[in-house]
Coordinates of N, CA and C in Angstrom, one line a residue:
X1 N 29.6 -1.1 -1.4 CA 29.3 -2.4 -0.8 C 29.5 -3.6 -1.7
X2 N 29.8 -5.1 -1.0 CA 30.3 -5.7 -2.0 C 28.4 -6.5 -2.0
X3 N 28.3 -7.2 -3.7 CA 27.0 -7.3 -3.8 C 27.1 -8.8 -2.6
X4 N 25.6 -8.6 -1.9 CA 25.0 -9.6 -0.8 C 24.1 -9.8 -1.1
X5 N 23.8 -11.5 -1.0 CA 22.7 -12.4 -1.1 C 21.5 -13.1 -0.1
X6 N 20.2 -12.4 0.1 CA 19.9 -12.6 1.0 C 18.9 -14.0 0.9
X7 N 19.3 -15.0 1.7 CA 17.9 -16.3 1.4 C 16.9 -15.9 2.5
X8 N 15.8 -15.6 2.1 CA 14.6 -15.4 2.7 C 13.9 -16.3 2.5
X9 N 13.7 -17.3 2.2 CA 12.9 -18.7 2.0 C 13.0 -19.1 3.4
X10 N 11.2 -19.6 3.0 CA 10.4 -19.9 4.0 C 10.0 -19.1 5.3
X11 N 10.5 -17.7 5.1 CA 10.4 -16.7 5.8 C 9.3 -15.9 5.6
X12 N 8.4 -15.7 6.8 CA 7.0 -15.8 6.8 C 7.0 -14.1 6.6
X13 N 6.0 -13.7 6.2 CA 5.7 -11.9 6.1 C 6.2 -11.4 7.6
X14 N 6.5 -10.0 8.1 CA 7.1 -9.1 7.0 C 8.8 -10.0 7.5
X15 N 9.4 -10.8 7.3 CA 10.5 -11.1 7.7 C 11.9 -10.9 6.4
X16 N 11.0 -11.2 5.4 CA 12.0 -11.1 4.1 C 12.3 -9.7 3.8
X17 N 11.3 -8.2 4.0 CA 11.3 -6.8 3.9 C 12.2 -7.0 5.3
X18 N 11.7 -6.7 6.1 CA 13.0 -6.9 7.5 C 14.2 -7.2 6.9
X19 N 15.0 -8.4 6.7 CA 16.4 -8.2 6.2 C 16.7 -7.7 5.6
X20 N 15.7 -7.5 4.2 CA 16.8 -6.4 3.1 C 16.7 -4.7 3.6
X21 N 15.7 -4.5 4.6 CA 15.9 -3.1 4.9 C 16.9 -3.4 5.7
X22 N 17.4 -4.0 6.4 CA 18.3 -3.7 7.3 C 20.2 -4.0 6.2
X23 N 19.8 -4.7 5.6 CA 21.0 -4.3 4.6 C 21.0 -3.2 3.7
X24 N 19.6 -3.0 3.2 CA 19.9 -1.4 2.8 C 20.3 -0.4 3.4
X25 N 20.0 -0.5 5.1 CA 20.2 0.5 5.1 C 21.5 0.5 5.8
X26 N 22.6 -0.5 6.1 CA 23.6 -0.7 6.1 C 24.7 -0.3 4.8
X27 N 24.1 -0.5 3.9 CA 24.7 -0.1 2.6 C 25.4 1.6 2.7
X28 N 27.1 1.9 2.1 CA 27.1 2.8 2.2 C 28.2 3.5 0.7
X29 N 27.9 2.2 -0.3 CA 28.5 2.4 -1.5 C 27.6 1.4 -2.2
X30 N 28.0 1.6 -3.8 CA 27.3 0.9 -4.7 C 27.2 -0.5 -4.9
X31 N 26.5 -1.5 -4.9 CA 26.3 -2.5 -5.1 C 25.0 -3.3 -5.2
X32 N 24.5 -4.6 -4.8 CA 23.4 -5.1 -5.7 C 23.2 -5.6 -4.4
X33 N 21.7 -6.1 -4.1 CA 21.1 -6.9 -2.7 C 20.4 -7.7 -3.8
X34 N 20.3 -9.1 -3.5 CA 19.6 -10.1 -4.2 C 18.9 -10.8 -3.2
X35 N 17.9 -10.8 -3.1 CA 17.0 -11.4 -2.0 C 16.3 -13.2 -2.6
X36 N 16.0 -13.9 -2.5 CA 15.7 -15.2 -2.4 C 14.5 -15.7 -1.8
X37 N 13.2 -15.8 -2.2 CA 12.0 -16.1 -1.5 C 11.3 -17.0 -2.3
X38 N 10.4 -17.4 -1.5 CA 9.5 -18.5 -2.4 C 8.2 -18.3 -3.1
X39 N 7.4 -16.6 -2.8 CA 6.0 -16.8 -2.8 C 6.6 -15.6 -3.4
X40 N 5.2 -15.5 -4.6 CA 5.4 -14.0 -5.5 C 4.7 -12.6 -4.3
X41 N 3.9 -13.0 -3.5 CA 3.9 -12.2 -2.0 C 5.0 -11.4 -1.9
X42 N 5.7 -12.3 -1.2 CA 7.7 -11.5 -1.0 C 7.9 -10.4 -2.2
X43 N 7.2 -11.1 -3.4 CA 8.3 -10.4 -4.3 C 7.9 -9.1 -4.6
X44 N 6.3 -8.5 -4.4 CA 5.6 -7.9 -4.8 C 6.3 -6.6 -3.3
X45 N 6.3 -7.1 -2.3 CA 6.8 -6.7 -1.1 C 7.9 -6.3 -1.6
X46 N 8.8 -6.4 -1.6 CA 10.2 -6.3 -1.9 C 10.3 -5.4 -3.2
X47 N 9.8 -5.3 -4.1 CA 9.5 -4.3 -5.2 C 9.2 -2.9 -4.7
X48 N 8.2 -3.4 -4.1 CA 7.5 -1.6 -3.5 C 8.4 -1.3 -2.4
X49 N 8.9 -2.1 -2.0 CA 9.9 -1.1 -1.0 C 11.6 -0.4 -1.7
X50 N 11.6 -1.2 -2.4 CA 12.9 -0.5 -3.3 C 11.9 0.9 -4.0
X51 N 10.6 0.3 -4.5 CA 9.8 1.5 -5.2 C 10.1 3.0 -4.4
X52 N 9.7 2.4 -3.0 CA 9.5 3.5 -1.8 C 10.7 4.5 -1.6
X53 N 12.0 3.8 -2.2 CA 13.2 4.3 -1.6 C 14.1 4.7 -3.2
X54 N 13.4 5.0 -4.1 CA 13.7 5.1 -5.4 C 15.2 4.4 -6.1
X55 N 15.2 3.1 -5.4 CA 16.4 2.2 -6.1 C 15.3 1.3 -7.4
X56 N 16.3 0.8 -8.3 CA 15.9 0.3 -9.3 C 15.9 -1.2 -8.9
X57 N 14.8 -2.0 -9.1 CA 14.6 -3.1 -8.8 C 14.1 -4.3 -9.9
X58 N 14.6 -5.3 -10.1 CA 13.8 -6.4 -10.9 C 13.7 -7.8 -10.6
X59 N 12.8 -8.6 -10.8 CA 12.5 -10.0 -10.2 C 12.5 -10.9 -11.4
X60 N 12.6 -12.0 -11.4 CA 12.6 -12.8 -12.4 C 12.1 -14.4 -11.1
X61 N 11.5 -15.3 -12.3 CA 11.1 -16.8 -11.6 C 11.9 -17.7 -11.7
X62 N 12.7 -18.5 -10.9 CA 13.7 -19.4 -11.1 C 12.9 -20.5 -11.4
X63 N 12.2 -21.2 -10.0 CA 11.3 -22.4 -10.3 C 10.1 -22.0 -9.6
X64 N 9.5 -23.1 -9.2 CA 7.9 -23.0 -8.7 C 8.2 -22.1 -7.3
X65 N 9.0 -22.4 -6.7 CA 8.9 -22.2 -5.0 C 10.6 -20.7 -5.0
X66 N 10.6 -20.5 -5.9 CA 12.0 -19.9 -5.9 C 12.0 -18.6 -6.8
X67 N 12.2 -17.2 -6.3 CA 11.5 -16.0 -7.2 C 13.3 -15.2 -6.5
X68 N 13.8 -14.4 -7.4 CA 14.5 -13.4 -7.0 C 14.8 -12.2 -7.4
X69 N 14.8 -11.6 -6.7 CA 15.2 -9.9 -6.5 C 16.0 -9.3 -6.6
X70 N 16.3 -8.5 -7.8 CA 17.7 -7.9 -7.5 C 17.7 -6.4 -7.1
X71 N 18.2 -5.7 -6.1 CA 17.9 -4.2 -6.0 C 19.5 -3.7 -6.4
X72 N 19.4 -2.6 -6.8 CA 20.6 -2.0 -7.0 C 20.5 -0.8 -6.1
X73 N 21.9 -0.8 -5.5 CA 21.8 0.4 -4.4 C 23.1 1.2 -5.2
X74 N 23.4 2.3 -5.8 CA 24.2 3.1 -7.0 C 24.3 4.5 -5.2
X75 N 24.1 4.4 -4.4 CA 24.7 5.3 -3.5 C 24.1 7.2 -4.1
X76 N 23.1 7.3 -5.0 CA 22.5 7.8 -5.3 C 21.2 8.1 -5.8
X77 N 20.0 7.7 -5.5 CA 18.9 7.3 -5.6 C 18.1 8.1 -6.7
X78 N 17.8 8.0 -7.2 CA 17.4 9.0 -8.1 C 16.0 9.9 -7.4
X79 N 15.5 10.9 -8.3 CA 14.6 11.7 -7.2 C 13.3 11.3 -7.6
X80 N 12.7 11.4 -7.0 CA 11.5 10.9 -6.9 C 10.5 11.8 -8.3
X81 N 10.3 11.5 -9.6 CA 9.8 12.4 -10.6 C 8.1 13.0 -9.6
X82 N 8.1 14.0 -10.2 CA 7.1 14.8 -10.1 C 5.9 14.0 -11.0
X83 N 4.4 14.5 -10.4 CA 3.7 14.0 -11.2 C 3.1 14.3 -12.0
X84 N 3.1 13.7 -13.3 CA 2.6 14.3 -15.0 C 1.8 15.5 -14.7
X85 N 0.2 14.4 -14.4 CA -0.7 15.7 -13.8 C -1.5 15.7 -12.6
X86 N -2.6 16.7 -12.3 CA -2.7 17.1 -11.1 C -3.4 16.0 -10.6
X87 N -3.1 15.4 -9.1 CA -4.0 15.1 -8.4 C -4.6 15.4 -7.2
X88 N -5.8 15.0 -7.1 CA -6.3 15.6 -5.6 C -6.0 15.2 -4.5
X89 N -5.1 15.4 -4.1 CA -4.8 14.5 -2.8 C -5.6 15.3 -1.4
X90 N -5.9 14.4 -0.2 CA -6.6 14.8 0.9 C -5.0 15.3 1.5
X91 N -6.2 16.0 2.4 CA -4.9 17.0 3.3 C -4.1 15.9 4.6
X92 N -2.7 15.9 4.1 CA -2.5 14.6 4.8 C -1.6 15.6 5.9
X93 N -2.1 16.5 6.5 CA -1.3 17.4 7.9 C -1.6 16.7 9.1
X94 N -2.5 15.8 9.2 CA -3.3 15.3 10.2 C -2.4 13.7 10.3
X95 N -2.1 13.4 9.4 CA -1.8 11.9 9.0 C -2.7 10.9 9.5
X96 N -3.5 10.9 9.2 CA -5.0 10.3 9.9 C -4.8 8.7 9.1
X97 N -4.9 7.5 9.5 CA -4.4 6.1 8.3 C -6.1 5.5 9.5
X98 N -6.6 5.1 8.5 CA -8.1 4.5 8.7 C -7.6 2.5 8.6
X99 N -7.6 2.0 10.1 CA -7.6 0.7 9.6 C -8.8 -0.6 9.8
X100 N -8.6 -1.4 9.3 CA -9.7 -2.8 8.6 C -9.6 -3.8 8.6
X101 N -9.9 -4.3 10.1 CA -9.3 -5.6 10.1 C -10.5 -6.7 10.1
X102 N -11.8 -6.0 9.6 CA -13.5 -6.8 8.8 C -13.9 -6.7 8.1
X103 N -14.7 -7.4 7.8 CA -15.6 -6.8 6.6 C -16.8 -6.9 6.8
X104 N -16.8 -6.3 8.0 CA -18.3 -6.1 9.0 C -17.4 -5.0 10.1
X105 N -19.1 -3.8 10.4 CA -18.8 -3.1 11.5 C -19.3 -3.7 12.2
X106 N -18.4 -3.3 13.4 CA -19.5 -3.7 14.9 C -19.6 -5.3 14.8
X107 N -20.3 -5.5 16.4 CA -20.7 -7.3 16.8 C -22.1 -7.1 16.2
X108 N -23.0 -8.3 16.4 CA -23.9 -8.4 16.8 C -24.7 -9.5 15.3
X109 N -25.2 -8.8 14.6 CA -25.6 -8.6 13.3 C -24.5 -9.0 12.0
X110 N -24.3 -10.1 11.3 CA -23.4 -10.1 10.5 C -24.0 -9.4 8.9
X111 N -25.2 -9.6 8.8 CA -25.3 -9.2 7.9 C -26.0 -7.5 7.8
X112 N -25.7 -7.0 9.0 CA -26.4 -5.3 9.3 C -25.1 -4.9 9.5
X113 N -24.0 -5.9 9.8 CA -22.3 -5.6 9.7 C -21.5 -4.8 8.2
X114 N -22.0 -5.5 7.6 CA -21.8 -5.6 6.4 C -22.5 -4.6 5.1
X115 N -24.1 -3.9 6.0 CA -24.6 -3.2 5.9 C -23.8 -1.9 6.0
X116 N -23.6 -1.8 7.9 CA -23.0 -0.8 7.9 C -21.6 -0.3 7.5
X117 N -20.5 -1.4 7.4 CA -19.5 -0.9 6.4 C -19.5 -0.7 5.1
X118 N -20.5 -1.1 4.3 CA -20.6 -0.5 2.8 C -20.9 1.1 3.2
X119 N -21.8 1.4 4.2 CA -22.6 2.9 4.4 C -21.0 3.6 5.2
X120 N -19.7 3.3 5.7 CA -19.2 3.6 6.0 C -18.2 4.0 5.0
X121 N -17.9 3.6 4.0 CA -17.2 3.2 3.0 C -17.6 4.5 1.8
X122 N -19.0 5.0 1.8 CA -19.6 5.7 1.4 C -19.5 7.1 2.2
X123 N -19.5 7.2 3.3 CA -19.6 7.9 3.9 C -18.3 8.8 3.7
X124 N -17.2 8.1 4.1 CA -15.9 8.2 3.7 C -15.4 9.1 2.2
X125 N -16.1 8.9 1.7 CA -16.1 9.5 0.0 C -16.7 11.0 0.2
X126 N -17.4 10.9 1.1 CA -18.5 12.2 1.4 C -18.2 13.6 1.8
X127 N -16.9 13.2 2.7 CA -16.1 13.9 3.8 C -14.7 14.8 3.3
X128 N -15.0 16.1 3.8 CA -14.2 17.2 3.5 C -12.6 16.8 3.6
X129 N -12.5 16.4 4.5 CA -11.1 16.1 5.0 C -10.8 14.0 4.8
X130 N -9.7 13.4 4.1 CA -9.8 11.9 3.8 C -8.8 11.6 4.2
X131 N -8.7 9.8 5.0 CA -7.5 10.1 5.5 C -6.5 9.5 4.4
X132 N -5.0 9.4 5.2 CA -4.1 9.4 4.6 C -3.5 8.0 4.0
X133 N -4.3 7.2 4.7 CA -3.9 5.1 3.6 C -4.7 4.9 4.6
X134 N -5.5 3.6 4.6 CA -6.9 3.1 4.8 C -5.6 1.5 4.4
X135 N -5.7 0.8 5.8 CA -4.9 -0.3 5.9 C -6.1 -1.6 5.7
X136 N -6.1 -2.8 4.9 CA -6.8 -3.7 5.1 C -6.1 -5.2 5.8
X137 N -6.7 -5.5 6.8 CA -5.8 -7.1 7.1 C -7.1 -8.0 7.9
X138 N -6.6 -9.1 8.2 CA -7.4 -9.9 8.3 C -8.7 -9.9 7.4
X139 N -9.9 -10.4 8.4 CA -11.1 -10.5 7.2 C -11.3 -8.9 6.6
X140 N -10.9 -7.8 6.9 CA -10.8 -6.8 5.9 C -10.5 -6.7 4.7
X141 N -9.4 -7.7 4.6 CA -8.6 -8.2 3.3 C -9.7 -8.2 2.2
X142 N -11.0 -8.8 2.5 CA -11.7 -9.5 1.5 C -12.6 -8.1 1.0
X143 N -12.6 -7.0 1.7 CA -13.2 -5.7 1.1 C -12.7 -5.4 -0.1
X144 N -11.3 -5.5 -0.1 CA -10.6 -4.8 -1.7 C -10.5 -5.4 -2.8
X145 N -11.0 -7.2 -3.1 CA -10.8 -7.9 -3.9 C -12.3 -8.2 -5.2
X146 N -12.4 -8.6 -5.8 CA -13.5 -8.4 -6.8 C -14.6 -9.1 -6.6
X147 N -16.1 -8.4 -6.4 CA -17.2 -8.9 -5.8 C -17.2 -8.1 -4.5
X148 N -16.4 -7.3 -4.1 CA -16.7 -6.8 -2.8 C -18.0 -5.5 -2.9
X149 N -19.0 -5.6 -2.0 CA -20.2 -4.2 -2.2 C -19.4 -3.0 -2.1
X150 N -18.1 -2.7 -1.3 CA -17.6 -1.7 -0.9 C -16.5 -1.3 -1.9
X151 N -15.9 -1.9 -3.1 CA -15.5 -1.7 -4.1 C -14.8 -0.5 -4.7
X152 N -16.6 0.0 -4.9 CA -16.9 1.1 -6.0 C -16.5 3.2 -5.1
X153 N -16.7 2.2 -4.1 CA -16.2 3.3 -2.7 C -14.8 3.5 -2.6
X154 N -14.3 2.2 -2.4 CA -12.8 2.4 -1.7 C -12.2 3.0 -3.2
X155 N -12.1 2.2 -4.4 CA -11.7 3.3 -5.6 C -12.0 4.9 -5.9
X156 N -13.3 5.3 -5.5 CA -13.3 6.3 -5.3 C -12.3 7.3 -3.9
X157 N -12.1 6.8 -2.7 CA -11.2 7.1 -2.4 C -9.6 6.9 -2.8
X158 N -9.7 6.2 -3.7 CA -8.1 5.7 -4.0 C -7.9 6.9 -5.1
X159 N -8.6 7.4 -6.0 CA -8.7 8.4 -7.0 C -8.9 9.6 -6.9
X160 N -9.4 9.9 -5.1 CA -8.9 11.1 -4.7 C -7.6 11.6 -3.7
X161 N -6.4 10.0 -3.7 CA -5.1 10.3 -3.2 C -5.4 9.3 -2.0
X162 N -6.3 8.7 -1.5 CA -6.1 7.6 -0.4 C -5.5 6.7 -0.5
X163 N -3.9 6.1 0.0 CA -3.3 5.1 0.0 C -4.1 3.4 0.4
X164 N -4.4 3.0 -0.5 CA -5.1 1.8 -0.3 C -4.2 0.8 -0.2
X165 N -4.2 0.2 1.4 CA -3.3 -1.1 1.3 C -3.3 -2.4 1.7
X166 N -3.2 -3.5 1.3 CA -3.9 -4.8 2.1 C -3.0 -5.8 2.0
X167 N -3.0 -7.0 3.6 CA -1.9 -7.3 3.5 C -2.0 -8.8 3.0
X168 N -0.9 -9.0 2.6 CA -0.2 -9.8 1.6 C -0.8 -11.1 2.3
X169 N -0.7 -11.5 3.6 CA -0.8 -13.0 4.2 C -1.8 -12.6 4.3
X170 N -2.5 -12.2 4.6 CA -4.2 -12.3 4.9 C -4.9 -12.6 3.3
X171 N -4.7 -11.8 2.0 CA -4.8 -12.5 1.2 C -4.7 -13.5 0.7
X172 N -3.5 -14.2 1.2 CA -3.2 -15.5 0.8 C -4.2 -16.6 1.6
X173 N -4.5 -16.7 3.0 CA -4.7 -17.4 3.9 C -6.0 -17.3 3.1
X174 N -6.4 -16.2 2.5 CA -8.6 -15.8 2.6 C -8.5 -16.9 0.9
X175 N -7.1 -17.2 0.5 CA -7.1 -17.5 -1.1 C -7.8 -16.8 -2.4
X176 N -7.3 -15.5 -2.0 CA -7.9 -14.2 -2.4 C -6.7 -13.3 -3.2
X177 N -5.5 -13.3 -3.6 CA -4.4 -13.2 -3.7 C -4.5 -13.1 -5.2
X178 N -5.2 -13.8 -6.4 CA -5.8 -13.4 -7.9 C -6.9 -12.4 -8.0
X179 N -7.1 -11.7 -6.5 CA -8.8 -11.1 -6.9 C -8.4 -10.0 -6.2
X180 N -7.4 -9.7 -5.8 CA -7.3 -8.1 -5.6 C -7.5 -7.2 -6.6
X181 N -8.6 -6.2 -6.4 CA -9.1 -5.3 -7.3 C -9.2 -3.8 -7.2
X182 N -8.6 -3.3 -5.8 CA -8.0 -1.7 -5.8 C -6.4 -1.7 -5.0
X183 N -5.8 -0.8 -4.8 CA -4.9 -0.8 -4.0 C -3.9 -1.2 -4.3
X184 N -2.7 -1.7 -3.1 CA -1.6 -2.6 -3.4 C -1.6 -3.4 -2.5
X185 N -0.5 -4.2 -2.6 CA -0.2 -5.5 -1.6 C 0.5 -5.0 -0.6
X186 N 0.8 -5.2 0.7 CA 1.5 -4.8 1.6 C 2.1 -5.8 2.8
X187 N 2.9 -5.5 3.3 CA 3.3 -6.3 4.4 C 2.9 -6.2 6.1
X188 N 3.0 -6.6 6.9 CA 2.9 -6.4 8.5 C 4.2 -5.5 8.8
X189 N 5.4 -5.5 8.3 CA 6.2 -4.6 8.3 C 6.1 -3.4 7.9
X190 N 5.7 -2.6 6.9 CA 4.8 -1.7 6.7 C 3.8 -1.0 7.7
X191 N 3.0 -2.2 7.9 CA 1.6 -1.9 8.7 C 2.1 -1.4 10.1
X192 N 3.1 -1.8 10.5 CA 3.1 -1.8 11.6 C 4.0 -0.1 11.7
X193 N 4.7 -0.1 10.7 CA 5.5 1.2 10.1 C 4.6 2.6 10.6
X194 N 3.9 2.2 9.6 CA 2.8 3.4 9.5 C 1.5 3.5 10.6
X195 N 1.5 2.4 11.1 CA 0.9 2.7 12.4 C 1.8 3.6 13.5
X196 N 2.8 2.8 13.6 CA 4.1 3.6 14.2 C 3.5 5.4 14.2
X197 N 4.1 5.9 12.7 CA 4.3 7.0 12.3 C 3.2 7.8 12.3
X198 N 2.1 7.1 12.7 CA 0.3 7.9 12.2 C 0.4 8.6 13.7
X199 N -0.5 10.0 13.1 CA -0.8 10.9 14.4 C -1.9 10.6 14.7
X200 N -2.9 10.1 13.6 CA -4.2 9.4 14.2 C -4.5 8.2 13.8
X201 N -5.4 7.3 14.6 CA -5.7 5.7 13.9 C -7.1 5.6 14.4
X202 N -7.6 5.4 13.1 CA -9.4 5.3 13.0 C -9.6 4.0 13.0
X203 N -10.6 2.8 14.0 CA -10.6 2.0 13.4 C -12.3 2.0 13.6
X204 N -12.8 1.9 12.5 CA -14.6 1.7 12.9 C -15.2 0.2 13.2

């Protein structure tokens, strides 16, 4: 493929992952995708999805409003290494993805809300069977960042193989985006991915 430049500026989440997947996966020889965005958001996005597809990826800062991407697509991906050592992963046969879109359960009570999702959070840790990524968006966003009561929970799930993921624009909007404190960043393209692909969806 001959190398393509993609400008994704000003292009709102998941829209910048949207074009370069669709040029990746157009790609059908070696060459480079350079993507163009303005928010380190995008870039963090665009990283983990080359991560996901085992191409080599690097970003550099042009100016304030201007970050780019370079992916290399070599028509041979390298294999995904094995890991050092053992971890415990939950039995993901079920593909069960738990999503978060508060930081309160239930109506009613905001702060018996807040009660009950720390005791949920907890609960979660307890249980024989965990599911397979635990999605955060909207006011959920603010569960995974530093100061949250539910914290010390959701890390304990992340350290027994639970994919912890929260999205990128909800961060930004809550100005929360420096205080992410478990997990990764993610996009609505994604979210919507893996909702897609889930055989179950828990939302409490």
């Amino acid at each position: 493929m001959a190398d393509i430049t993609i400008d994704a500026r000003g292009k709102s989440c998941p829209i910048p992952v949207v074009m370069t997947t669709k040029e990746l996966n157009a790609a059908t020889e070696a060459g480079t995708v350079l993507v163009q965005v303005d928010n380190e958001v995008a870039v963090q996005n665009l990283l983990r999805l080359a991560a996901g597809r085992n191409l080599q990826a690097m970003s550099k800062k042009i100016e304030d409003n201007l970050f780019e991407v370079s992916i290399t697509v070599d028509g041979t991906p390298a294999a995904q290494e094995e890991a050092s050592e053992a971890v415990c992963h939950p039995d993901k046969r079920d593909n069960t993805v738990v999503v978060i879109a508060s930081d309160k359960m239930g109506s009613g009570n905001d702060e018996l809300g807040a009660v009950l999702m720390k005791s949920f959070f907890f609960a979660e840790t307890q249980l024989d069977t965990l599911p397979d990524k635990i999605l955060f968006y909207n006011g959920g966003a603010k569960l995974t960042v530093e100061g949250s009561d539910c914290l010390e929970d959701i890390r304990i799930l992340e350290k027994e193989g639970v994919e912890i993921l929260t999205c990128g624009t909800c961060l930004d909007f809550y100005g929360l985006k420096e205080k992410l404190a478990v997990g990764a960043v993610t996009n609505m393209y994604t979210i919507a991915e893996i909702l897609q692909n889930a055989v179950s969806v828990v939302s409490p």
